[in-house]
mmCIF file of C-alpha atoms in Angstrom:
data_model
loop_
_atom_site.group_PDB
_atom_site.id
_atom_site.type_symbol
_atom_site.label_atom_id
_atom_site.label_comp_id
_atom_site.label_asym_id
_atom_site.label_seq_id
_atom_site.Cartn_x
_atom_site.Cartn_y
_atom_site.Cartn_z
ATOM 1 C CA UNK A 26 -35.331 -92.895 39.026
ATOM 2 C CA UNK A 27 -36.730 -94.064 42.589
ATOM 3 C CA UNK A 28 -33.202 -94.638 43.440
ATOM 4 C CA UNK A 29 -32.134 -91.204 42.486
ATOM 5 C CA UNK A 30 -34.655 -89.536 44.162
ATOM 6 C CA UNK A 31 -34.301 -91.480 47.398
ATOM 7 C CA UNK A 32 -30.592 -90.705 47.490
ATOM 8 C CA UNK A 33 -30.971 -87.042 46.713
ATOM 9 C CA UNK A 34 -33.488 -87.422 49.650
ATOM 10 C CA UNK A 35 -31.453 -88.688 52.058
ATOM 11 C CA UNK A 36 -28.149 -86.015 50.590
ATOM 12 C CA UNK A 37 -30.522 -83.655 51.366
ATOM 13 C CA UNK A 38 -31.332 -84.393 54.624
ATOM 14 C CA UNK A 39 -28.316 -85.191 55.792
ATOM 15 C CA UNK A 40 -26.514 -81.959 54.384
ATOM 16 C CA UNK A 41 -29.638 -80.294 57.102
ATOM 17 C CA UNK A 42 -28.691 -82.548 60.068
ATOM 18 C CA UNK A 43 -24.578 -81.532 59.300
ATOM 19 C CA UNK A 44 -25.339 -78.007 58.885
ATOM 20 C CA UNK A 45 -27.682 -77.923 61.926
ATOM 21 C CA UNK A 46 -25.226 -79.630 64.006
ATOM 22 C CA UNK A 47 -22.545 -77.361 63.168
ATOM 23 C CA UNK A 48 -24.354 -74.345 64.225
ATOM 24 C CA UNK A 49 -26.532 -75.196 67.101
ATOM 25 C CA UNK A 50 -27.047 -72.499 68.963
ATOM 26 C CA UNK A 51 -29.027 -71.072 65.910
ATOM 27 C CA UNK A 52 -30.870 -74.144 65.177
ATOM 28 C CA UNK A 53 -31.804 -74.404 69.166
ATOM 29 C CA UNK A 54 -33.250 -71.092 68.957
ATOM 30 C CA UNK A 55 -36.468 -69.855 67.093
ATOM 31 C CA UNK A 56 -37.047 -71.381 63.725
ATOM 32 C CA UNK A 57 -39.783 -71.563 60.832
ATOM 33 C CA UNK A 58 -39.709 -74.921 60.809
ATOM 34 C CA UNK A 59 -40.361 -74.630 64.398
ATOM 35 C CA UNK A 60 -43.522 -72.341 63.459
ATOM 36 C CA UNK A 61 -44.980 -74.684 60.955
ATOM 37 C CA UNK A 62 -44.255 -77.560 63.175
ATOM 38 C CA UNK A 63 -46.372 -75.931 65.522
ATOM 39 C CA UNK A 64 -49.507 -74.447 63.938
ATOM 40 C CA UNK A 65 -50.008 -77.678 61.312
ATOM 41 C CA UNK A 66 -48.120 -80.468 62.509
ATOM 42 C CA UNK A 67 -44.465 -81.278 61.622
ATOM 43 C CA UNK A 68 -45.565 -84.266 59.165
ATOM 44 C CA UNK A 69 -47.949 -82.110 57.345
ATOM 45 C CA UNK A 70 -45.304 -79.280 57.140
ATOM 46 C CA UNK A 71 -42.709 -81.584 55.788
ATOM 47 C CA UNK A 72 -44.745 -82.967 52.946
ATOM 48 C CA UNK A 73 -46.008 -80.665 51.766
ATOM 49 C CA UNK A 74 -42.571 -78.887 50.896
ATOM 50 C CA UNK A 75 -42.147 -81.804 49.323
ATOM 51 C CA UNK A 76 -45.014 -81.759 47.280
ATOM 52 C CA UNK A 77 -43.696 -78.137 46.189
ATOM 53 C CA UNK A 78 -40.963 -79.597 44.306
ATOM 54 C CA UNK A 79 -43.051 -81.777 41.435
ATOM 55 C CA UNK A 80 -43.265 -77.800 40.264
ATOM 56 C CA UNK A 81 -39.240 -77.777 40.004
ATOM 57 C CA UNK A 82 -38.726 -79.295 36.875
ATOM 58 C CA UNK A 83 -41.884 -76.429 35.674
ATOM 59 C CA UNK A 84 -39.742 -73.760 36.698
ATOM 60 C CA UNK A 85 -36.460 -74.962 35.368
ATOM 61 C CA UNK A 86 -38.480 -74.768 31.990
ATOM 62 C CA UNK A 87 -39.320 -71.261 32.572
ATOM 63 C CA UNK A 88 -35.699 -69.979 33.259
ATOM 64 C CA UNK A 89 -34.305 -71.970 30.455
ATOM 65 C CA UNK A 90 -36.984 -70.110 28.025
ATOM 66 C CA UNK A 91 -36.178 -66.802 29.763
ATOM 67 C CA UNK A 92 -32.621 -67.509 28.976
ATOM 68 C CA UNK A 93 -32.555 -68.581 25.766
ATOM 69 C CA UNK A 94 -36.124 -66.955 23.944
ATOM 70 C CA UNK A 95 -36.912 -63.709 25.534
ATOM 71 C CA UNK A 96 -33.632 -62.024 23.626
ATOM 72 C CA UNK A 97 -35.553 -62.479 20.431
ATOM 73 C CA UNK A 98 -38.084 -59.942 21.428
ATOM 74 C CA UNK A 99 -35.768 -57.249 22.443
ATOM 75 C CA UNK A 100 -34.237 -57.939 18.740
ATOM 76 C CA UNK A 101 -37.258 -58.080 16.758
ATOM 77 C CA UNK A 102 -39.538 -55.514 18.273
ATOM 78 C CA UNK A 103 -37.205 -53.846 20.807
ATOM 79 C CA UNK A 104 -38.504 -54.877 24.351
ATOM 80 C CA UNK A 105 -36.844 -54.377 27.368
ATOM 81 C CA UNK A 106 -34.452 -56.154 27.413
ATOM 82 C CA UNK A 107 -33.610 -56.944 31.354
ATOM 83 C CA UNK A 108 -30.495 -57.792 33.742
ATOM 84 C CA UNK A 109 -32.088 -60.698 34.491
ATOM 85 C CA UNK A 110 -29.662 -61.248 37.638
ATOM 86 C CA UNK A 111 -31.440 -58.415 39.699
ATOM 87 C CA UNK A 112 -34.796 -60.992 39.679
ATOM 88 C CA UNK A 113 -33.251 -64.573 39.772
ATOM 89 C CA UNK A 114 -30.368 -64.642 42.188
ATOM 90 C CA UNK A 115 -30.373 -66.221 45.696
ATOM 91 C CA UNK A 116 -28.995 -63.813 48.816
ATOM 92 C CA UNK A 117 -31.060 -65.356 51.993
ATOM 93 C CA UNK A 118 -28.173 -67.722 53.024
ATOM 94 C CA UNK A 119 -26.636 -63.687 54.587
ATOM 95 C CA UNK A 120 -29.287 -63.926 56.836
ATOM 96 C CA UNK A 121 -28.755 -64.770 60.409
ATOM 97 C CA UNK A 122 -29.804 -67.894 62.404
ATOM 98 C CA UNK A 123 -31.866 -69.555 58.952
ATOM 99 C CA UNK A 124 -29.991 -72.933 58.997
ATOM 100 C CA UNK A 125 -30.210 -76.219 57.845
ATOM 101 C CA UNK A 126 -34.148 -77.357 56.919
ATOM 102 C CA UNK A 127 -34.722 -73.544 57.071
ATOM 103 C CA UNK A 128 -31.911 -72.413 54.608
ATOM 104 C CA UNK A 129 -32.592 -75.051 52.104
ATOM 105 C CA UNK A 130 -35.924 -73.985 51.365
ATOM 106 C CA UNK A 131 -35.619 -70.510 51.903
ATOM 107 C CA UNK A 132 -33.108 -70.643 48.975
ATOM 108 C CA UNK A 133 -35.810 -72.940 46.768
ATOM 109 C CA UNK A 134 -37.933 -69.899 47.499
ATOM 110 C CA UNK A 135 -35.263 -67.127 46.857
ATOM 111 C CA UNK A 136 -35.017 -68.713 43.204
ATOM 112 C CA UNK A 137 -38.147 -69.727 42.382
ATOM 113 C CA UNK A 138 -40.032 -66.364 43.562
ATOM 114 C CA UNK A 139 -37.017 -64.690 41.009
ATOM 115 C CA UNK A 140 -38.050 -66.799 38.244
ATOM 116 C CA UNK A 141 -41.526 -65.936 38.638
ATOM 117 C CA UNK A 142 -41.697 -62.385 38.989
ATOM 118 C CA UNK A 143 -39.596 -61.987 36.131
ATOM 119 C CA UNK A 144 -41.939 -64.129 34.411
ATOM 120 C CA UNK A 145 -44.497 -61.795 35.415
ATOM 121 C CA UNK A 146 -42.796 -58.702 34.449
ATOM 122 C CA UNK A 147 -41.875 -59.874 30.688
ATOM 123 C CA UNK A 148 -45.508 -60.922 30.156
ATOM 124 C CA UNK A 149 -46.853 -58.052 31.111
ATOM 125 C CA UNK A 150 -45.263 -56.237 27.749
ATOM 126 C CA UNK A 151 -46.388 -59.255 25.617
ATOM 127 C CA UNK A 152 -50.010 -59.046 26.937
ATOM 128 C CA UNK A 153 -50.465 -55.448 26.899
ATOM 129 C CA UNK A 154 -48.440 -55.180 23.078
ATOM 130 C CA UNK A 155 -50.175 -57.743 21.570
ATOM 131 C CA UNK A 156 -53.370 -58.085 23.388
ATOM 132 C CA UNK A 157 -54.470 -54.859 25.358
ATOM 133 C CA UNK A 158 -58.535 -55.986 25.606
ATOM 134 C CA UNK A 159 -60.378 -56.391 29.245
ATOM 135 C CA UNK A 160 -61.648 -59.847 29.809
ATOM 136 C CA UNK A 161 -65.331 -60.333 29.792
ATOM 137 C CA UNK A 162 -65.277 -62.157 33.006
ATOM 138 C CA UNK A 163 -65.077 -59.256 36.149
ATOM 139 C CA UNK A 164 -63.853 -61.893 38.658
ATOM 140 C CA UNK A 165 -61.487 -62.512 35.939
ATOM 141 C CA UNK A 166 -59.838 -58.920 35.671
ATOM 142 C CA UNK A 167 -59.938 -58.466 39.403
ATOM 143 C CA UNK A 168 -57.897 -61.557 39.755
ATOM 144 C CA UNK A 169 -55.372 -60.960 37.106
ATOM 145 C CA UNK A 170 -55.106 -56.879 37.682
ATOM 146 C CA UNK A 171 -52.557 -57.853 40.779
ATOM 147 C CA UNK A 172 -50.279 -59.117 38.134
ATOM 148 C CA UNK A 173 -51.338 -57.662 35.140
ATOM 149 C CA UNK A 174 -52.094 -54.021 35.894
ATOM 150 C CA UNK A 175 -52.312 -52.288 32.229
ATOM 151 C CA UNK A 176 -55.763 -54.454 33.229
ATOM 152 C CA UNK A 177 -57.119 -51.333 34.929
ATOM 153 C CA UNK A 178 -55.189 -48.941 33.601
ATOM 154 C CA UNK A 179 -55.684 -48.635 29.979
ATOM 155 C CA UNK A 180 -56.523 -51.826 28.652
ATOM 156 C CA UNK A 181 -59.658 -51.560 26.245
ATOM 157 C CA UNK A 182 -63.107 -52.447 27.415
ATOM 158 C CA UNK A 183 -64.487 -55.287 25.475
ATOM 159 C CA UNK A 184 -68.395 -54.629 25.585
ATOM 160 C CA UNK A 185 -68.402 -50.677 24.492
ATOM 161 C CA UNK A 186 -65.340 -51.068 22.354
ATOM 162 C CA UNK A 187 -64.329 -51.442 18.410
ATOM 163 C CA UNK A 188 -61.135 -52.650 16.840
ATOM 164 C CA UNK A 189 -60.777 -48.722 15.998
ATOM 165 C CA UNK A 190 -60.451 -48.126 20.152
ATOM 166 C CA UNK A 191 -57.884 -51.238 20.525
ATOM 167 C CA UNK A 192 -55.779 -49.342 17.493
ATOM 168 C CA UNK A 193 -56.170 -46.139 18.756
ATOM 169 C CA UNK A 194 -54.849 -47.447 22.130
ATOM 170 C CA UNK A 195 -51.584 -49.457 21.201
ATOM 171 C CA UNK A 196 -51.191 -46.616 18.679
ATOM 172 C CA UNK A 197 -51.090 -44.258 22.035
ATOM 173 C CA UNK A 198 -48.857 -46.548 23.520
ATOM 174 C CA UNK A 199 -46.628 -47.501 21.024
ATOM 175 C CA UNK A 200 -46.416 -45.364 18.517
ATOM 176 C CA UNK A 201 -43.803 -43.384 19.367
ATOM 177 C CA UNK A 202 -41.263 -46.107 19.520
ATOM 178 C CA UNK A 203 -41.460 -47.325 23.783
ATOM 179 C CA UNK A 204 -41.714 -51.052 24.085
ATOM 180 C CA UNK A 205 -42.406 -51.343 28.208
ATOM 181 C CA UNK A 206 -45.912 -52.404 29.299
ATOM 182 C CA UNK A 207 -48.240 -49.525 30.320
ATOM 183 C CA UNK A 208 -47.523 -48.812 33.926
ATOM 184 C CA UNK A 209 -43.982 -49.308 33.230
ATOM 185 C CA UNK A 210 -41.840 -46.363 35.650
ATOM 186 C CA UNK A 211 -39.723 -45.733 32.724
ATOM 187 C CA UNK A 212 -43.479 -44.787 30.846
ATOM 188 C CA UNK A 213 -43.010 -41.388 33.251
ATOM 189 C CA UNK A 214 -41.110 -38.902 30.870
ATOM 190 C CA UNK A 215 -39.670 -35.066 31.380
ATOM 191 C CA UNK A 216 -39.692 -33.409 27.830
ATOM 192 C CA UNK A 217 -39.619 -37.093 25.882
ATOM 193 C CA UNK A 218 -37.371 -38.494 28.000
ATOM 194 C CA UNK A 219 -37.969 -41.327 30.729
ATOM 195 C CA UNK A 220 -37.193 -40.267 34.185
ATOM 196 C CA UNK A 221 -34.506 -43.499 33.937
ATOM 197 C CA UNK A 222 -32.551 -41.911 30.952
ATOM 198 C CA UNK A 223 -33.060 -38.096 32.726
ATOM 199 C CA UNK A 224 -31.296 -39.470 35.888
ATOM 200 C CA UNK A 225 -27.852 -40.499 33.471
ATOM 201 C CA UNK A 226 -28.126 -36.607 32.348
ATOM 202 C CA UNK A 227 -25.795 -34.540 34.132
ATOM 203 C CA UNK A 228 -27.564 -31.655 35.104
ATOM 204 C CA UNK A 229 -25.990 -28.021 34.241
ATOM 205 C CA UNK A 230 -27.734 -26.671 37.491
ATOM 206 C CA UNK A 231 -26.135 -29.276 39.771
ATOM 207 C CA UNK A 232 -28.270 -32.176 41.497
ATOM 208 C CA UNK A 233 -31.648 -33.573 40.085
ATOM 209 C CA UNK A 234 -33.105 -33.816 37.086
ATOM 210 C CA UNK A 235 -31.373 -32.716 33.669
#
């Protein structure tokens, strides 16, 4: 194992030394390696990306189980069922002058940040379908509301609430049939229809909504 590791260390650099060499005007010019170099030390900076990828093997879990598990919910209680490819792809390697050290870990980002807001987005419909109660804890709520906001906006509050109120709610939103979690855009209908099916409508009166 320590063998692997040291000579995917040393691929790795090297592959950043070639690539840097081979385009040097960009790698002469500003960088964010550069940056972090500068502001906490080009040790520090260095380690610590290192120290990011212990969490590699933690993500590879994640996109194997959005892969292979989240299907089953689509099938068995008709979620969303997502093109996965528009959250986990990798596109930074277009951009201009990010070479070498920069491009590598750009691209670990590029993935990684994919995998996690999709994450993010399919837990957000098994929370708020399975679970739509405000936490006791305020710092709590105000900490998950960035990611989870059905939080503030319609979950059911636990202190003044009954089982009736957490019923009524998922009866109000899911009792007609829709599967996305609250604040979902495609929640937004014309006439019973999400705005996302409206826009495949051709219209009869020309441009906009049918």
């Amino acid at each position: 194992m320590a063998g692997r590791w040291r000579g995917s260390s040393i691929a790795l650099w090297t592959w950043c030394l070639g690539h840097e060499l081979a385009f040097r005007d960009a790698a002469r010019g500003p960088r964010i390696v550069k940056f972090h170099a500068k502001i906490v030390g080009r040790w520090q900076n260095h380690l610590s990306l290192w120290v990011t990828l212990i969490a590699l093997p933690i993500f590879w879990g994640i996109r194997l189980m959005q892969m292979t598990l989240w299907w089953t919910l689509p099938v068995l209680l008709k979620f969303p069922s997502y093109k996965q490819n528009e959250w986990v792809n990798v596109s930074r390697q277009k951009f201009d002058g990010l070479v070498g050290h920069d491009l590598v870990w750009c691209l670990y980002c590029d993935w990684m940040t994919g995998v996690y807001s999709l994450g993010a987005e399919m837990l957000r419909n098994v929370e708020s379908f399975w679970c739509p109660i405000r936490f006791y804890e305020g710092k709590k709520c105000a900490n998950c509301a960035v990611d989870f906001p059905d939080l503030e906006h319609g979950w059911v509050e636990p202190e003044r609430s009954t089982m009736a109120d957490v019923v009524a709610k998922m009866e109000e939103m899911y009792g007609d049939g829709r599967r996305e979690w609250f604040g979902h855009p495609a929640r937004l209908t014309v006439n019973g229809k999400s705005l996302e099916q409206r826009r495949l409508i051709p219209s009869p009166f020309g441009r906009g909504l049918g």
